[in-house]
Amino acid sequence: MKLIQSRDNAFFKSLKRLAESGRERRKTGQTLLDGVHLVEAYEAVFGPVDSLIVAESALGGGEVAGFVQGRETVALADSLMRDLGLVDTPSGLLALVKTPRATATVNRKKDAILIDGVQDPGNVGTLLRTAAAAGIGQALLSSGCASAWSPKVLRAGQGAHFALAIHEECDLAGFMAGYEGTTAVTCLDGATSLYAARLDGPIAWVFGAEGQGVSAELIAAAQLRIRIPMPGAVESLNVAAAAAVCLFEALRRKLA
């Protein structure tokens, strides 16, 4: 096992670039996973990761030490692991992996989640996690969204990425125009209560950016406008919470 203690180390510098730069991740076709759960989820689908990186202090015992036992690893001094700034609370284990690519083309006949300009990594990851949990198999992200394969989005997704066909930089309006099911968007003007709306057949759900919501173009293109009844003292929900309400209401009806 190699222990890296210097910020001038070439391998550490490459990790730092991947941690901080979406351009670097796209150029190299690589990204970083944080935590045992995420590494296990990746390996269950794609096989062994390229490299395992462990914080020096995590080798003393516990989940991380048990997970890497008998495997080839690179150890980083704790100060270097913190310096990567990958997530707010590092687990002590990173993996360097090839960024998965969607092997299937977008399917205009199946359920989908469309994410319009959501920039917060936690929200994008949670939207993907919610979609996967509700049985939706494809996600389309517009330009302006946080990168689906950034470490923070991956951490929030908790393995959902590996159960989805994820398409980035998508023309959402074009997809909606050719969709063979119902396109649905959450908004207030001219909207039907979620609990009164017909949710038959495949649905492409559109969820929008924090604050401004779904773009006017996509609202106009949607066949169904949905509002979530909120009799309480607040006027809006976090986009990921709103998505969970909608997707699981649709799932409840399918299972009824």
mmCIF file of C-alpha atoms in Angstrom:
data_model
loop_
_atom_site.group_PDB
_atom_site.id
_atom_site.type_symbol
_atom_site.label_atom_id
_atom_site.label_comp_id
_atom_site.label_asym_id
_atom_site.label_seq_id
_atom_site.Cartn_x
_atom_site.Cartn_y
_atom_site.Cartn_z
ATOM 1 C CA MET A 1 0.000 0.000 0.000
ATOM 2 C CA LYS A 2 1.310 3.396 -0.988
ATOM 3 C CA LEU A 3 0.883 6.345 1.384
ATOM 4 C CA ILE A 4 0.684 9.806 -0.193
ATOM 5 C CA GLN A 5 1.486 12.723 2.087
ATOM 6 C CA SER A 6 2.469 15.491 -0.318
ATOM 7 C CA ARG A 7 0.170 17.850 -2.229
ATOM 8 C CA ASP A 8 2.775 17.811 -4.985
ATOM 9 C CA ASN A 9 2.175 14.131 -5.679
ATOM 10 C CA ALA A 10 1.001 13.653 -9.293
ATOM 11 C CA PHE A 11 -1.757 11.180 -8.392
ATOM 12 C CA PHE A 12 -3.133 13.472 -5.695
ATOM 13 C CA LYS A 13 -3.115 16.368 -8.145
ATOM 14 C CA SER A 14 -5.137 14.291 -10.599
ATOM 15 C CA LEU A 15 -7.671 13.485 -7.870
ATOM 16 C CA LYS A 16 -7.879 17.165 -6.978
ATOM 17 C CA ARG A 17 -8.633 18.101 -10.575
ATOM 18 C CA LEU A 18 -11.368 15.460 -10.801
ATOM 19 C CA ALA A 19 -12.868 16.606 -7.513
ATOM 20 C CA GLU A 20 -13.049 20.251 -8.594
ATOM 21 C CA SER A 21 -13.568 20.303 -12.349
ATOM 22 C CA GLY A 22 -16.458 19.053 -14.444
ATOM 23 C CA ARG A 23 -14.339 19.719 -17.514
ATOM 24 C CA GLU A 24 -11.633 17.414 -16.174
ATOM 25 C CA ARG A 25 -14.196 14.682 -15.488
ATOM 26 C CA ARG A 26 -15.561 14.964 -19.017
ATOM 27 C CA LYS A 27 -12.073 15.022 -20.557
ATOM 28 C CA THR A 28 -10.833 11.956 -18.693
ATOM 29 C CA GLY A 29 -14.133 10.064 -18.633
ATOM 30 C CA GLN A 30 -13.621 9.490 -14.911
ATOM 31 C CA THR A 31 -15.221 10.517 -11.657
ATOM 32 C CA LEU A 32 -14.901 9.864 -7.925
ATOM 33 C CA LEU A 33 -17.210 7.937 -5.615
ATOM 34 C CA ASP A 34 -17.312 8.557 -1.859
ATOM 35 C CA GLY A 35 -18.217 5.862 0.623
ATOM 36 C CA VAL A 36 -18.535 2.088 0.872
ATOM 37 C CA HIS A 37 -22.215 2.013 -0.145
ATOM 38 C CA LEU A 38 -21.603 3.901 -3.375
ATOM 39 C CA VAL A 39 -18.585 1.784 -4.283
ATOM 40 C CA GLU A 40 -20.539 -1.416 -3.634
ATOM 41 C CA ALA A 41 -23.427 -0.169 -5.773
ATOM 42 C CA TYR A 42 -21.055 0.649 -8.633
ATOM 43 C CA GLU A 43 -19.219 -2.672 -8.462
ATOM 44 C CA ALA A 44 -22.482 -4.641 -8.397
ATOM 45 C CA VAL A 45 -23.219 -3.284 -11.878
ATOM 46 C CA PHE A 46 -19.865 -2.513 -13.497
ATOM 47 C CA GLY A 47 -17.318 -4.656 -11.674
ATOM 48 C CA PRO A 48 -14.188 -3.565 -9.788
ATOM 49 C CA VAL A 49 -13.344 0.136 -9.601
ATOM 50 C CA ASP A 50 -10.137 1.451 -11.129
ATOM 51 C CA SER A 51 -8.564 2.563 -7.827
ATOM 52 C CA LEU A 52 -9.466 2.627 -4.139
ATOM 53 C CA ILE A 53 -8.238 5.578 -2.097
ATOM 54 C CA VAL A 54 -8.381 5.447 1.700
ATOM 55 C CA ALA A 55 -7.819 8.088 4.355
ATOM 56 C CA GLU A 56 -4.868 7.090 6.529
ATOM 57 C CA SER A 57 -6.929 7.194 9.721
ATOM 58 C CA ALA A 58 -9.607 4.910 8.243
ATOM 59 C CA LEU A 59 -7.144 2.051 8.038
ATOM 60 C CA GLY A 60 -7.171 1.591 11.793
ATOM 61 C CA GLY A 61 -10.467 -0.291 11.864
ATOM 62 C CA GLY A 62 -14.168 0.026 11.109
ATOM 63 C CA GLU A 63 -16.250 -0.360 7.957
ATOM 64 C CA VAL A 64 -13.762 1.153 5.532
ATOM 65 C CA ALA A 65 -10.832 -0.916 6.821
ATOM 66 C CA GLY A 66 -12.904 -4.078 6.566
ATOM 67 C CA PHE A 67 -14.040 -3.244 3.052
ATOM 68 C CA VAL A 68 -10.537 -2.661 1.650
ATOM 69 C CA GLN A 69 -8.888 -5.576 3.439
ATOM 70 C CA GLY A 70 -7.035 -7.682 0.901
ATOM 71 C CA ARG A 71 -7.575 -5.132 -1.884
ATOM 72 C CA GLU A 72 -4.997 -2.922 -3.517
ATOM 73 C CA THR A 73 -5.397 0.622 -2.210
ATOM 74 C CA VAL A 74 -3.727 4.001 -2.112
ATOM 75 C CA ALA A 75 -3.686 5.763 1.274
ATOM 76 C CA LEU A 76 -3.956 9.527 1.591
ATOM 77 C CA ALA A 77 -2.897 11.522 4.617
ATOM 78 C CA ASP A 78 -6.059 12.769 6.322
ATOM 79 C CA SER A 79 -5.178 16.365 5.537
ATOM 80 C CA LEU A 80 -5.054 15.530 1.814
ATOM 81 C CA MET A 81 -8.389 13.712 1.925
ATOM 82 C CA ARG A 82 -9.971 16.772 3.541
ATOM 83 C CA ASP A 83 -8.272 19.023 1.003
ATOM 84 C CA LEU A 84 -10.055 17.282 -1.843
ATOM 85 C CA GLY A 85 -13.278 18.837 -0.532
ATOM 86 C CA LEU A 86 -15.251 16.137 -2.295
ATOM 87 C CA VAL A 87 -18.220 16.157 0.073
ATOM 88 C CA ASP A 88 -18.979 17.922 3.345
ATOM 89 C CA THR A 89 -18.418 14.802 5.468
ATOM 90 C CA PRO A 90 -15.882 12.474 3.786
ATOM 91 C CA SER A 91 -16.330 8.797 4.568
ATOM 92 C CA GLY A 92 -12.639 7.982 4.406
ATOM 93 C CA LEU A 93 -13.002 5.935 1.216
ATOM 94 C CA LEU A 94 -12.900 7.111 -2.392
ATOM 95 C CA ALA A 95 -12.959 5.202 -5.647
ATOM 96 C CA LEU A 96 -11.708 6.347 -9.019
ATOM 97 C CA VAL A 97 -14.040 4.988 -11.715
ATOM 98 C CA LYS A 98 -14.894 5.293 -15.374
ATOM 99 C CA THR A 99 -17.983 7.449 -15.749
ATOM 100 C CA PRO A 100 -20.865 5.216 -16.864
ATOM 101 C CA ARG A 101 -22.637 6.178 -20.064
ATOM 102 C CA ALA A 102 -26.243 5.456 -20.936
ATOM 103 C CA THR A 103 -26.183 2.522 -23.344
ATOM 104 C CA ALA A 104 -29.827 2.920 -24.344
ATOM 105 C CA THR A 105 -31.221 5.827 -26.322
ATOM 106 C CA VAL A 106 -34.016 7.899 -24.818
ATOM 107 C CA ASN A 107 -37.319 6.035 -24.922
ATOM 108 C CA ARG A 108 -40.380 8.117 -25.768
ATOM 109 C CA LYS A 109 -42.756 5.332 -24.751
ATOM 110 C CA LYS A 110 -41.647 4.829 -21.127
ATOM 111 C CA ASP A 111 -41.816 6.821 -17.901
ATOM 112 C CA ALA A 112 -39.152 9.476 -17.522
ATOM 113 C CA ILE A 113 -38.047 12.258 -15.234
ATOM 114 C CA LEU A 114 -36.997 15.509 -16.919
ATOM 115 C CA ILE A 115 -34.859 17.881 -14.854
ATOM 116 C CA ASP A 116 -34.887 21.486 -16.017
ATOM 117 C CA GLY A 117 -31.993 23.678 -14.898
ATOM 118 C CA VAL A 118 -31.653 22.320 -11.345
ATOM 119 C CA GLN A 119 -28.240 23.487 -10.168
ATOM 120 C CA ASP A 120 -28.073 22.268 -6.589
ATOM 121 C CA PRO A 121 -26.126 18.961 -6.526
ATOM 122 C CA GLY A 122 -28.074 17.644 -3.559
ATOM 123 C CA ASN A 123 -31.380 18.234 -5.311
ATOM 124 C CA VAL A 124 -30.229 16.628 -8.565
ATOM 125 C CA GLY A 125 -28.953 13.570 -6.725
ATOM 126 C CA THR A 126 -32.132 13.275 -4.680
ATOM 127 C CA LEU A 127 -34.298 13.640 -7.796
ATOM 128 C CA LEU A 128 -32.402 10.782 -9.419
ATOM 129 C CA ARG A 129 -32.658 8.682 -6.268
ATOM 130 C CA THR A 130 -36.395 9.323 -6.004
ATOM 131 C CA ALA A 131 -36.967 8.461 -9.661
ATOM 132 C CA ALA A 132 -35.059 5.196 -9.364
ATOM 133 C CA ALA A 133 -36.930 4.288 -6.178
ATOM 134 C CA ALA A 134 -40.261 4.895 -7.935
ATOM 135 C CA GLY A 135 -39.301 2.564 -10.770
ATOM 136 C CA ILE A 136 -38.502 5.176 -13.405
ATOM 137 C CA GLY A 137 -35.682 4.009 -15.626
ATOM 138 C CA GLN A 138 -34.540 7.134 -17.468
ATOM 139 C CA ALA A 139 -33.609 10.683 -16.561
ATOM 140 C CA LEU A 140 -33.051 13.593 -18.947
ATOM 141 C CA LEU A 141 -31.190 16.674 -17.720
ATOM 142 C CA SER A 142 -31.208 20.018 -19.494
ATOM 143 C CA SER A 143 -28.166 22.219 -19.887
ATOM 144 C CA GLY A 144 -27.719 24.281 -16.755
ATOM 145 C CA CYS A 145 -28.234 21.347 -14.398
ATOM 146 C CA ALA A 146 -25.538 20.256 -11.988
ATOM 147 C CA SER A 147 -23.476 17.510 -13.590
ATOM 148 C CA ALA A 148 -25.095 14.164 -12.855
ATOM 149 C CA TRP A 149 -21.701 12.531 -12.362
ATOM 150 C CA SER A 150 -20.176 15.102 -10.027
ATOM 151 C CA PRO A 151 -19.116 13.609 -6.682
ATOM 152 C CA LYS A 152 -21.738 15.564 -4.699
ATOM 153 C CA VAL A 153 -24.582 14.497 -7.004
ATOM 154 C CA LEU A 154 -23.367 10.910 -6.852
ATOM 155 C CA ARG A 155 -23.261 11.048 -3.050
ATOM 156 C CA ALA A 156 -26.843 12.377 -2.906
ATOM 157 C CA GLY A 157 -27.989 9.736 -5.404
ATOM 158 C CA GLN A 158 -26.756 6.905 -3.153
ATOM 159 C CA GLY A 159 -26.365 4.459 -6.037
ATOM 160 C CA ALA A 160 -29.467 5.456 -8.003
ATOM 161 C CA HIS A 161 -27.253 6.495 -10.924
ATOM 162 C CA PHE A 162 -26.456 2.868 -11.635
ATOM 163 C CA ALA A 163 -30.148 1.956 -11.986
ATOM 164 C CA LEU A 164 -30.950 4.747 -14.463
ATOM 165 C CA ALA A 165 -30.217 5.651 -18.058
ATOM 166 C CA ILE A 166 -29.005 9.222 -17.537
ATOM 167 C CA HIS A 167 -28.884 11.634 -20.453
ATOM 168 C CA GLU A 168 -27.356 15.099 -20.002
ATOM 169 C CA GLU A 169 -27.482 18.320 -22.033
ATOM 170 C CA CYS A 170 -30.868 17.274 -23.420
ATOM 171 C CA ASP A 171 -33.376 19.208 -25.507
ATOM 172 C CA LEU A 172 -36.289 18.662 -23.149
ATOM 173 C CA ALA A 173 -38.803 20.494 -25.349
ATOM 174 C CA GLY A 174 -37.843 18.290 -28.283
ATOM 175 C CA PHE A 175 -38.250 15.153 -26.199
ATOM 176 C CA MET A 176 -41.644 16.311 -24.978
ATOM 177 C CA ALA A 177 -42.826 17.076 -28.501
ATOM 178 C CA GLY A 178 -42.233 13.488 -29.560
ATOM 179 C CA TYR A 179 -43.259 11.775 -26.326
ATOM 180 C CA GLU A 180 -45.896 9.071 -26.755
ATOM 181 C CA GLY A 181 -47.296 9.283 -23.248
ATOM 182 C CA THR A 182 -48.361 12.216 -21.065
ATOM 183 C CA THR A 183 -46.008 15.083 -20.288
ATOM 184 C CA ALA A 184 -46.697 16.524 -16.838
ATOM 185 C CA VAL A 185 -45.318 19.595 -15.112
ATOM 186 C CA THR A 186 -45.818 21.012 -11.624
ATOM 187 C CA CYS A 187 -46.973 24.637 -11.589
ATOM 188 C CA LEU A 188 -49.751 26.825 -10.183
ATOM 189 C CA ASP A 189 -51.445 28.555 -13.104
ATOM 190 C CA GLY A 190 -54.198 26.534 -14.725
ATOM 191 C CA ALA A 191 -53.152 23.414 -12.820
ATOM 192 C CA THR A 192 -55.162 20.408 -11.683
ATOM 193 C CA SER A 193 -54.785 18.912 -8.231
ATOM 194 C CA LEU A 194 -52.403 15.969 -8.280
ATOM 195 C CA TYR A 195 -55.032 13.841 -6.582
ATOM 196 C CA ALA A 196 -57.699 14.634 -9.182
ATOM 197 C CA ALA A 197 -55.508 14.357 -12.282
ATOM 198 C CA ARG A 198 -55.507 11.361 -14.590
ATOM 199 C CA LEU A 199 -52.155 9.647 -14.401
ATOM 200 C CA ASP A 200 -52.700 6.816 -16.865
ATOM 201 C CA GLY A 201 -50.020 5.286 -19.035
ATOM 202 C CA PRO A 202 -46.404 6.415 -19.324
ATOM 203 C CA ILE A 203 -45.626 9.864 -17.938
ATOM 204 C CA ALA A 204 -42.687 12.190 -18.464
ATOM 205 C CA TRP A 205 -42.517 14.312 -15.314
ATOM 206 C CA VAL A 206 -40.839 17.717 -15.580
ATOM 207 C CA PHE A 207 -39.318 19.343 -12.500
ATOM 208 C CA GLY A 208 -37.630 22.719 -12.524
ATOM 209 C CA ALA A 209 -34.937 24.813 -10.967
ATOM 210 C CA GLU A 210 -34.923 26.117 -7.420
ATOM 211 C CA GLY A 211 -36.806 29.386 -7.152
ATOM 212 C CA GLN A 212 -37.865 29.890 -10.762
ATOM 213 C CA GLY A 213 -39.380 26.462 -11.359
ATOM 214 C CA VAL A 214 -39.941 24.923 -14.774
ATOM 215 C CA SER A 215 -39.270 27.213 -17.745
ATOM 216 C CA ALA A 216 -42.230 28.859 -19.458
ATOM 217 C CA GLU A 217 -41.405 26.982 -22.662
ATOM 218 C CA LEU A 218 -41.748 23.588 -20.992
ATOM 219 C CA ILE A 219 -44.869 24.574 -19.067
ATOM 220 C CA ALA A 220 -46.468 25.552 -22.364
ATOM 221 C CA ALA A 221 -45.377 22.269 -23.948
ATOM 222 C CA ALA A 222 -46.732 20.047 -21.163
ATOM 223 C CA GLN A 223 -50.020 18.239 -21.668
ATOM 224 C CA LEU A 224 -50.825 18.152 -17.957
ATOM 225 C CA ARG A 225 -50.279 20.859 -15.361
ATOM 226 C CA ILE A 226 -50.195 19.592 -11.793
ATOM 227 C CA ARG A 227 -50.355 21.351 -8.452
ATOM 228 C CA ILE A 228 -49.774 19.653 -5.128
ATOM 229 C CA PRO A 229 -52.467 20.661 -2.593
ATOM 230 C CA MET A 230 -50.797 22.306 0.401
ATOM 231 C CA PRO A 231 -53.326 23.326 3.057
ATOM 232 C CA GLY A 232 -50.561 24.104 5.533
ATOM 233 C CA ALA A 233 -48.748 27.354 6.222
ATOM 234 C CA VAL A 234 -46.104 27.008 3.486
ATOM 235 C CA GLU A 235 -46.584 27.829 -0.180
ATOM 236 C CA SER A 236 -44.022 25.608 -1.851
ATOM 237 C CA LEU A 237 -41.941 22.446 -1.540
ATOM 238 C CA ASN A 238 -38.323 21.718 -2.293
ATOM 239 C CA VAL A 239 -38.141 20.348 -5.853
ATOM 240 C CA ALA A 240 -36.997 16.925 -4.681
ATOM 241 C CA ALA A 241 -39.838 16.721 -2.158
ATOM 242 C CA ALA A 242 -42.361 17.753 -4.808
ATOM 243 C CA ALA A 243 -41.030 15.077 -7.138
ATOM 244 C CA ALA A 244 -41.365 12.423 -4.445
ATOM 245 C CA VAL A 245 -45.004 13.347 -3.850
ATOM 246 C CA CYS A 246 -45.829 13.190 -7.566
ATOM 247 C CA LEU A 247 -43.892 10.073 -8.492
ATOM 248 C CA PHE A 248 -45.157 8.018 -5.607
ATOM 249 C CA GLU A 249 -48.755 9.126 -6.123
ATOM 250 C CA ALA A 250 -48.460 7.882 -9.707
ATOM 251 C CA LEU A 251 -46.874 4.655 -8.460
ATOM 252 C CA ARG A 252 -49.619 4.176 -5.855
ATOM 253 C CA ARG A 253 -52.237 4.246 -8.585
ATOM 254 C CA LYS A 254 -50.356 1.794 -10.752
ATOM 255 C CA LEU A 255 -50.145 -0.636 -7.852
ATOM 256 C CA ALA A 256 -53.759 -0.190 -6.758
#
